[in-house]
Tab-separated table of C-alpha atoms in Angstrom:
chain	number	residue	atom	x	y	z
A	1	MET	CA	-12.937	85.239	-79.469
A	2	MET	CA	-11.153	82.645	-81.591
A	3	SER	CA	-13.250	81.163	-84.329
A	4	LYS	CA	-11.876	78.267	-86.336
A	5	SER	CA	-13.295	79.841	-89.465
A	6	LEU	CA	-11.842	83.344	-88.898
A	7	ARG	CA	-9.315	83.815	-91.695
A	8	LEU	CA	-7.058	86.519	-93.070
A	9	ARG	CA	-7.028	87.074	-96.831
A	10	ILE	CA	-4.336	89.278	-98.336
A	11	ARG	CA	-4.652	90.656	-101.854
A	12	LYS	CA	-1.969	92.734	-103.544
A	13	THR	CA	-2.173	94.718	-106.749
A	14	ASN	CA	0.400	96.981	-108.348
A	15	LYS	CA	-1.022	100.008	-106.521
A	16	HIS	CA	-2.846	98.757	-103.439
A	17	ILE	CA	-2.868	96.222	-100.617
A	18	TYR	CA	-6.159	94.779	-99.370
A	19	LEU	CA	-6.577	92.862	-96.104
A	20	TYR	CA	-9.835	91.022	-95.447
A	21	LEU	CA	-10.905	89.273	-92.270
A	22	LEU	CA	-13.357	86.557	-93.271
A	23	ASP	CA	-15.665	84.350	-91.222
A	24	ASN	CA	-17.296	81.546	-93.238
A	25	HIS	CA	-16.587	83.475	-96.443
A	26	GLN	CA	-18.295	86.621	-95.125
A	27	GLN	CA	-16.225	89.768	-94.813
A	28	LEU	CA	-16.086	91.059	-91.245
A	29	ILE	CA	-13.321	93.648	-91.433
A	30	MET	CA	-11.457	95.200	-94.330
A	31	ALA	CA	-8.439	97.481	-94.468
A	32	SER	CA	-6.699	98.693	-97.589
A	33	THR	CA	-4.611	101.454	-99.059
A	34	ASP	CA	-7.631	102.268	-101.232
A	35	CYS	CA	-9.834	103.477	-98.326
A	36	LYS	CA	-10.617	107.208	-98.155
A	37	HIS	CA	-9.180	107.797	-94.673
A	38	VAL	CA	-5.991	105.906	-95.541
A	39	LYS	CA	-5.399	107.762	-98.800
A	40	LYS	CA	-4.855	110.977	-96.826
A	41	GLU	CA	-1.979	109.383	-94.935
A	42	LEU	CA	-0.454	107.791	-98.027
A	43	ASN	CA	0.810	111.105	-99.348
A	44	ILE	CA	3.147	111.472	-96.371
A	45	VAL	CA	4.149	107.798	-96.089
A	46	ASP	CA	6.744	106.101	-98.273
A	47	THR	CA	5.341	103.190	-100.314
A	48	ARG	CA	7.658	100.772	-98.495
A	49	PHE	CA	5.598	101.362	-95.346
A	50	TYR	CA	2.165	100.639	-96.909
A	51	PRO	CA	2.028	97.075	-95.505
A	52	GLU	CA	2.783	98.326	-91.983
A	53	LEU	CA	0.172	101.058	-92.234
A	54	VAL	CA	-2.585	98.736	-93.454
A	55	ALA	CA	-1.677	96.009	-90.930
A	56	ASN	CA	-1.852	98.522	-88.074
A	57	ILE	CA	-5.280	99.670	-89.242
A	58	LEU	CA	-6.522	96.071	-89.448
A	59	ALA	CA	-5.100	95.254	-86.005
A	60	GLN	CA	-6.834	98.277	-84.482
A	61	LYS	CA	-10.163	97.345	-86.083
A	62	MET	CA	-9.770	93.777	-84.816
A	63	MET	CA	-9.014	94.938	-81.278
A	64	ASP	CA	-12.028	97.257	-81.358
A	65	ALA	CA	-14.220	94.325	-82.437
A	66	GLY	CA	-12.751	92.016	-79.780
A	67	LEU	CA	-11.137	89.662	-82.276
A	68	ILE	CA	-7.670	88.518	-81.223
A	69	GLY	CA	-7.052	85.336	-83.183
A	70	ILE	CA	-7.008	84.411	-86.862
A	71	GLN	CA	-5.819	81.640	-89.138
A	72	LEU	CA	-3.782	82.089	-92.265
A	73	THR	CA	-5.326	80.670	-95.434
A	74	PHE	CA	-1.991	79.612	-96.900
A	75	SER	CA	0.785	77.413	-95.616
A	76	ALA	CA	3.558	78.392	-98.030
A	77	VAL	CA	6.614	80.295	-96.902
A	78	TYR	CA	5.882	84.000	-97.069
A	79	HIS	CA	8.247	86.952	-97.402
A	80	GLY	CA	8.314	90.639	-98.286
A	81	LYS	CA	5.065	92.529	-97.826
A	82	ILE	CA	3.191	89.477	-96.531
A	83	GLN	CA	5.836	88.861	-93.882
A	84	THR	CA	5.671	92.525	-92.853
A	85	ILE	CA	1.889	92.353	-92.481
A	86	ILE	CA	2.036	89.151	-90.404
A	87	SER	CA	4.796	90.460	-88.127
A	88	VAL	CA	2.957	93.749	-87.496
A	89	LEU	CA	-0.226	91.874	-86.598
A	90	ARG	CA	1.712	89.635	-84.216
A	91	THR	CA	3.414	92.586	-82.517
A	92	ARG	CA	0.016	94.246	-82.075
A	93	GLY	CA	-1.186	91.193	-80.134
A	94	ILE	CA	-3.107	89.292	-82.795
A	95	ASP	CA	-2.767	85.516	-82.387
A	96	ILE	CA	-2.001	83.970	-85.779
A	97	CYS	CA	-2.181	80.200	-86.270
């Protein structure tokens, strides 16, 4: 299912990364390093791998929901954690426009 209004929103703070999948400004799926089940894994994972961990969780939730395509809400050149998140989603089979 590819909706033209299905968008990925990425929010970073000093401690956490939040990924939101939005459809017409309504949150469908959310993954973050602040979730209870993720916090357990964070103790054994280096902070450099937080973006990969959260992106894998989001990709799995999207696959479970049958969502395979999203649009990015920004057109600027991205790097660092954002680039890691996008590349993990692409390798997991999520179509990003």
